[in-house]
Short mmCIF file of C-alpha atoms in Angstrom, two decimals:
data_model
loop_
_atom_site.label_atom_id
_atom_site.label_comp_id
_atom_site.label_asym_id
_atom_site.label_seq_id
_atom_site.Cartn_x
_atom_site.Cartn_y
_atom_site.Cartn_z
CA UNK A 393 7.66 14.61 -9.56
CA UNK A 394 5.07 16.80 -7.83
CA UNK A 395 6.36 18.33 -4.79
CA UNK A 396 4.42 19.50 -1.28
CA UNK A 397 5.13 21.20 1.99
CA UNK A 398 4.59 18.41 4.74
CA UNK A 399 6.55 20.43 7.24
CA UNK A 400 5.10 19.87 10.82
CA UNK A 401 2.31 16.74 8.91
CA UNK A 402 3.14 13.02 10.98
CA UNK A 403 2.42 10.06 8.80
CA UNK A 404 2.42 5.84 9.08
CA UNK A 405 3.43 3.59 6.19
CA UNK A 406 2.64 0.26 6.28
CA UNK A 407 4.41 -2.15 4.65
CA UNK A 408 6.99 0.47 4.82
CA UNK A 409 10.48 -1.41 4.41
CA UNK A 410 10.94 -2.39 1.09
CA UNK A 411 9.22 -1.42 -2.51
CA UNK A 412 6.22 0.98 -2.91
CA UNK A 413 6.16 1.32 0.86
CA UNK A 414 9.72 2.43 1.29
CA UNK A 415 9.05 4.67 -1.86
CA UNK A 416 6.46 6.67 -0.28
CA UNK A 417 8.28 6.95 3.17
CA UNK A 418 11.09 8.29 1.37
CA UNK A 419 8.75 10.51 -0.48
CA UNK A 420 6.72 11.86 2.28
CA UNK A 421 10.11 12.66 4.49
CA UNK A 422 11.59 14.34 1.83
CA UNK A 423 8.15 16.68 1.80
CA UNK A 424 9.01 17.13 5.59
CA UNK A 425 6.91 14.73 7.30
CA UNK A 426 8.08 12.75 10.14
CA UNK A 427 6.93 9.24 9.19
CA UNK A 428 6.86 6.18 10.81
CA UNK A 429 7.92 3.26 8.80
CA UNK A 430 5.72 0.20 10.02
CA UNK A 431 7.37 -3.05 9.24
CA UNK A 432 7.57 -7.10 10.52
CA UNK A 433 9.05 -7.15 13.83
CA UNK A 434 11.40 -9.95 12.85
CA UNK A 435 12.33 -8.12 9.79
CA UNK A 436 15.47 -6.91 9.85
CA UNK A 437 15.22 -4.63 6.60
CA UNK A 438 13.14 -2.20 8.77
CA UNK A 439 15.46 -1.06 11.33
CA UNK A 440 18.31 -0.80 8.65
CA UNK A 441 16.43 1.15 6.27
CA UNK A 442 15.23 3.73 9.31
CA UNK A 443 19.00 4.10 9.83
CA UNK A 444 19.37 4.68 6.17
CA UNK A 445 16.78 7.31 6.06
CA UNK A 446 17.63 8.92 9.03
CA UNK A 447 21.33 8.80 7.94
CA UNK A 448 19.98 11.06 5.10
CA UNK A 449 18.47 13.47 7.74
CA UNK A 450 14.70 11.97 7.15
CA UNK A 451 12.58 11.97 10.18
CA UNK A 452 12.18 8.49 10.17
CA UNK A 453 11.17 6.15 13.03
CA UNK A 454 10.27 2.62 13.03
CA UNK A 455 6.68 0.92 13.92
CA UNK A 456 6.80 -2.59 14.33
CA UNK A 457 4.53 -4.80 14.15
CA UNK A 458 2.40 -7.42 11.63
CA UNK A 459 -1.55 -5.61 10.70
CA UNK A 460 -2.55 -9.07 9.73
CA UNK A 461 -3.14 -10.13 13.88
CA UNK A 462 -5.57 -8.68 15.68
CA UNK A 463 -4.46 -6.50 18.49
CA UNK A 464 -0.93 -6.52 17.39
CA UNK A 465 -2.33 -3.89 14.55
CA UNK A 466 -3.94 -1.85 16.80
CA UNK A 467 -1.03 -1.49 19.30
CA UNK A 468 1.33 -0.98 16.37
CA UNK A 469 -1.17 2.59 15.15
CA UNK A 470 -1.14 3.53 18.67
CA UNK A 471 2.10 3.67 19.97
CA UNK A 472 2.67 5.19 16.35
CA UNK A 473 0.69 7.78 16.43
CA UNK A 474 1.74 8.41 20.30
CA UNK A 475 5.20 8.51 19.25
CA UNK A 476 4.51 10.87 16.25
CA UNK A 477 2.46 13.29 18.62
CA UNK A 478 -0.37 12.96 16.01
CA UNK A 479 -1.34 11.41 12.88
CA UNK A 480 -1.89 13.35 9.63
CA UNK A 481 -1.85 10.74 7.01
CA UNK A 482 -2.16 6.67 7.21
CA UNK A 483 -0.99 4.58 3.96
CA UNK A 484 -2.34 1.17 4.32
CA UNK A 485 0.31 -0.20 1.78
CA UNK A 486 1.12 -3.83 3.69
CA UNK A 487 -0.27 -6.40 2.25
CA UNK A 488 0.52 -9.86 0.02
CA UNK A 489 -0.17 -12.25 -3.31
CA UNK A 490 0.81 -14.90 -0.75
CA UNK A 491 2.41 -16.65 -3.81
CA UNK A 492 4.88 -15.77 -6.71
CA UNK A 493 3.44 -17.60 -9.25
CA UNK A 494 0.35 -17.18 -10.81
CA UNK A 495 -2.59 -19.24 -9.68
CA UNK A 496 -5.11 -20.38 -12.80
CA UNK A 497 -8.71 -19.36 -11.95
CA UNK A 498 -9.86 -22.76 -12.83
CA UNK A 499 -7.39 -24.40 -10.31
CA UNK A 500 -9.55 -24.12 -7.24
CA UNK A 501 -7.71 -26.69 -5.21
CA UNK A 502 -5.09 -24.27 -4.14
CA UNK A 503 -7.63 -21.12 -2.68
CA UNK A 504 -7.10 -23.13 0.54
CA UNK A 505 -8.85 -21.83 3.78
CA UNK A 506 -5.31 -20.55 4.81
CA UNK A 507 -4.46 -19.03 1.67
CA UNK A 508 -7.86 -17.42 1.91
CA UNK A 509 -7.42 -16.31 5.28
CA UNK A 510 -3.61 -14.90 4.88
CA UNK A 511 -4.54 -12.54 2.22
CA UNK A 512 -7.59 -11.10 3.79
CA UNK A 513 -6.44 -10.60 7.07
CA UNK A 514 -3.40 -8.92 5.36
CA UNK A 515 -4.99 -7.04 2.74
CA UNK A 516 -8.27 -6.47 3.87
CA UNK A 517 -8.83 -6.76 7.58
CA UNK A 518 -5.64 -5.25 7.93
CA UNK A 519 -5.77 -2.65 6.59
CA UNK A 520 -9.67 -1.97 8.43
CA UNK A 521 -7.31 -2.61 11.68
CA UNK A 522 -5.30 0.41 11.20
CA UNK A 523 -8.13 2.77 10.08
CA UNK A 524 -10.12 2.13 13.03
CA UNK A 525 -7.20 2.41 15.30
CA UNK A 526 -5.68 5.71 13.69
CA UNK A 527 -9.45 7.27 12.94
CA UNK A 528 -9.32 9.20 15.96
CA UNK A 529 -6.14 11.01 15.50
CA UNK A 530 -6.86 11.36 11.70
CA UNK A 531 -10.01 13.56 12.40
CA UNK A 532 -8.71 15.51 15.22
CA UNK A 533 -6.00 16.36 12.39
CA UNK A 534 -8.19 16.15 9.38
CA UNK A 535 -6.58 13.85 7.87
CA UNK A 536 -6.24 11.37 4.73
CA UNK A 537 -6.17 7.99 4.43
CA UNK A 538 -4.83 6.44 1.15
CA UNK A 539 -5.15 2.53 0.80
CA UNK A 540 -2.92 0.09 -1.90
CA UNK A 541 -5.61 -1.71 -4.33
CA UNK A 542 -4.73 -3.17 -7.08
CA UNK A 543 -5.62 -3.38 -10.88
CA UNK A 544 -6.48 -6.63 -10.05
CA UNK A 545 -9.03 -5.34 -7.71
CA UNK A 546 -10.68 -3.19 -10.47
CA UNK A 547 -11.31 -5.99 -13.05
CA UNK A 548 -7.96 -7.68 -13.77
CA UNK A 549 -7.54 -10.84 -12.89
CA UNK A 550 -4.48 -10.68 -10.13
CA UNK A 551 -2.28 -13.58 -9.42
CA UNK A 552 -4.95 -15.28 -7.90
CA UNK A 553 -8.65 -15.70 -7.07
CA UNK A 554 -8.04 -15.05 -3.81
CA UNK A 555 -5.91 -11.72 -4.44
CA UNK A 556 -8.37 -9.90 -6.47
CA UNK A 557 -11.17 -10.84 -4.28
CA UNK A 558 -9.05 -8.83 -1.61
CA UNK A 559 -8.20 -5.87 -3.29
CA UNK A 560 -11.78 -5.83 -4.68
CA UNK A 561 -13.57 -5.83 -1.33
CA UNK A 562 -10.27 -3.21 -0.21
CA UNK A 563 -11.72 -1.34 -2.89
CA UNK A 564 -15.43 -1.15 -1.18
CA UNK A 565 -13.99 -1.03 2.09
CA UNK A 566 -11.90 2.46 0.69
CA UNK A 567 -15.26 3.78 -0.09
CA UNK A 568 -17.58 2.90 2.74
CA UNK A 569 -14.72 4.61 5.01
CA UNK A 570 -14.66 7.44 3.23
CA UNK A 571 -18.73 8.00 3.93
CA UNK A 572 -18.12 6.51 7.82
CA UNK A 573 -15.03 9.41 8.33
CA UNK A 574 -16.77 12.60 6.53
CA UNK A 575 -15.98 15.28 6.55
CA UNK A 576 -12.70 15.46 8.47
CA UNK A 577 -11.03 12.50 6.52
CA UNK A 578 -10.35 11.76 3.47
CA UNK A 579 -10.37 8.11 2.01
CA UNK A 580 -8.65 7.24 -1.03
CA UNK A 581 -7.30 4.35 -3.12
CA UNK A 582 -4.22 3.70 -5.49
CA UNK A 583 -4.57 0.99 -7.32
CA UNK A 584 -1.14 0.40 -9.43
CA UNK A 585 -0.12 -1.99 -12.28
CA UNK A 586 2.85 -4.21 -12.66
CA UNK A 587 5.40 -2.44 -10.57
CA UNK A 588 9.19 -2.69 -10.04
CA UNK A 589 9.67 -4.49 -6.54
CA UNK A 590 11.79 -6.82 -4.70
CA UNK A 591 8.73 -9.13 -4.92
CA UNK A 592 8.03 -8.88 -9.08
CA UNK A 593 12.33 -8.65 -9.66
CA UNK A 594 12.84 -12.12 -10.31
CA UNK A 595 9.64 -12.93 -12.01
CA UNK A 596 10.39 -14.65 -16.11
CA UNK A 597 11.14 -12.16 -18.34
CA UNK A 598 7.94 -12.88 -19.95
CA UNK A 599 5.93 -11.81 -17.43
CA UNK A 600 7.95 -8.67 -17.37
CA UNK A 601 7.27 -7.51 -20.58
CA UNK A 602 4.35 -8.64 -21.10
CA UNK A 603 3.03 -5.62 -18.48
CA UNK A 604 5.13 -3.78 -20.92
CA UNK A 605 3.23 -4.08 -23.44
CA UNK A 606 0.00 -4.35 -22.20
CA UNK A 607 0.85 -0.46 -20.86
CA UNK A 608 0.24 1.90 -23.80
CA UNK A 609 3.20 3.86 -21.67
CA UNK A 610 5.42 1.05 -22.51
CA UNK A 611 6.71 0.73 -19.08
CA UNK A 612 6.25 -1.46 -16.12
CA UNK A 613 5.80 1.32 -12.87
CA UNK A 614 8.44 2.19 -10.83
CA UNK A 615 7.73 2.54 -6.76
CA UNK A 616 8.11 5.83 -6.94
CA UNK A 617 5.66 6.45 -9.99
CA UNK A 618 3.22 5.06 -6.93
CA UNK A 619 4.30 7.22 -4.01
CA UNK A 620 3.65 10.45 -5.93
CA UNK A 621 -0.01 9.17 -6.71
CA UNK A 622 -0.37 8.70 -3.06
CA UNK A 623 1.74 11.82 -2.23
CA UNK A 624 -1.01 14.05 -4.65
CA UNK A 625 -3.91 11.96 -2.36
CA UNK A 626 -2.62 13.01 1.01
CA UNK A 627 -1.33 16.33 0.36
CA UNK A 628 -3.88 17.77 -2.04
CA UNK A 629 -6.84 16.84 -3.27
CA UNK A 630 -9.03 17.92 -1.09
CA UNK A 631 -12.45 17.73 -2.87
CA UNK A 632 -11.39 14.13 -3.73
CA UNK A 633 -12.34 10.86 -1.41
CA UNK A 634 -14.02 7.66 -2.39
CA UNK A 635 -12.02 7.64 -5.12
CA UNK A 636 -9.37 4.72 -6.83
CA UNK A 637 -6.56 6.30 -8.45
CA UNK A 638 -5.63 3.54 -11.07
CA UNK A 639 -1.60 3.91 -11.97
CA UNK A 640 -0.57 1.40 -14.44
CA UNK A 641 0.64 2.97 -17.37
CA UNK A 642 -2.63 2.09 -19.00
CA UNK A 643 -2.23 -1.61 -19.04
CA UNK A 644 -6.51 -1.28 -18.24
CA UNK A 645 -7.22 0.96 -21.17
#
């Protein structure tokens, strides 16, 4: 695993209570950063994970709030920045597929207005809300944003038409924000392939095996594999901005 000295740095990770988000919170804190772990207000896993990490003597605070809700997202970011005392790193990890089962692209009837709004508000607009609210603080510290995209946003089908479209749009947002917040703030994205998370652990074994077979490295990603890519883009990569780093073990080759 790569390492970095993030002593004195402050980070906010959305959707940080499990999976890739929790691995990212943990890794950034282990490198010395003070990290705000965003979670849904009514999710008991958020405070529990914060308590566990603090028990390991890591500097982690809770940042409850739903980034899919206008106003609530901005308030969460503003409060987190005030509590942290500034912001160097924003990881827009919170996202949803809206379904545990794949929706075939020909099944247009399942692409309801409500389904579209859920995915777009969380995966795309939520990331923009957080970036917008954090922009001033990040500029002050010459910080970095990492958005959590997906291989569904760079050509793969993904779980549904709406999911792939939301992640493709997030890739576009990443590049636009890289222009808009330059030169003070770097903005990049990570595009994971299938990853071992609480969301995917109860998927059918054949779906998991398909991912292993597709990957030239013949395994699915661990959350720490994705977190390490986030760490690289946050702590190093000083001349990298507007980039999408695919981390899929070669699934898309």
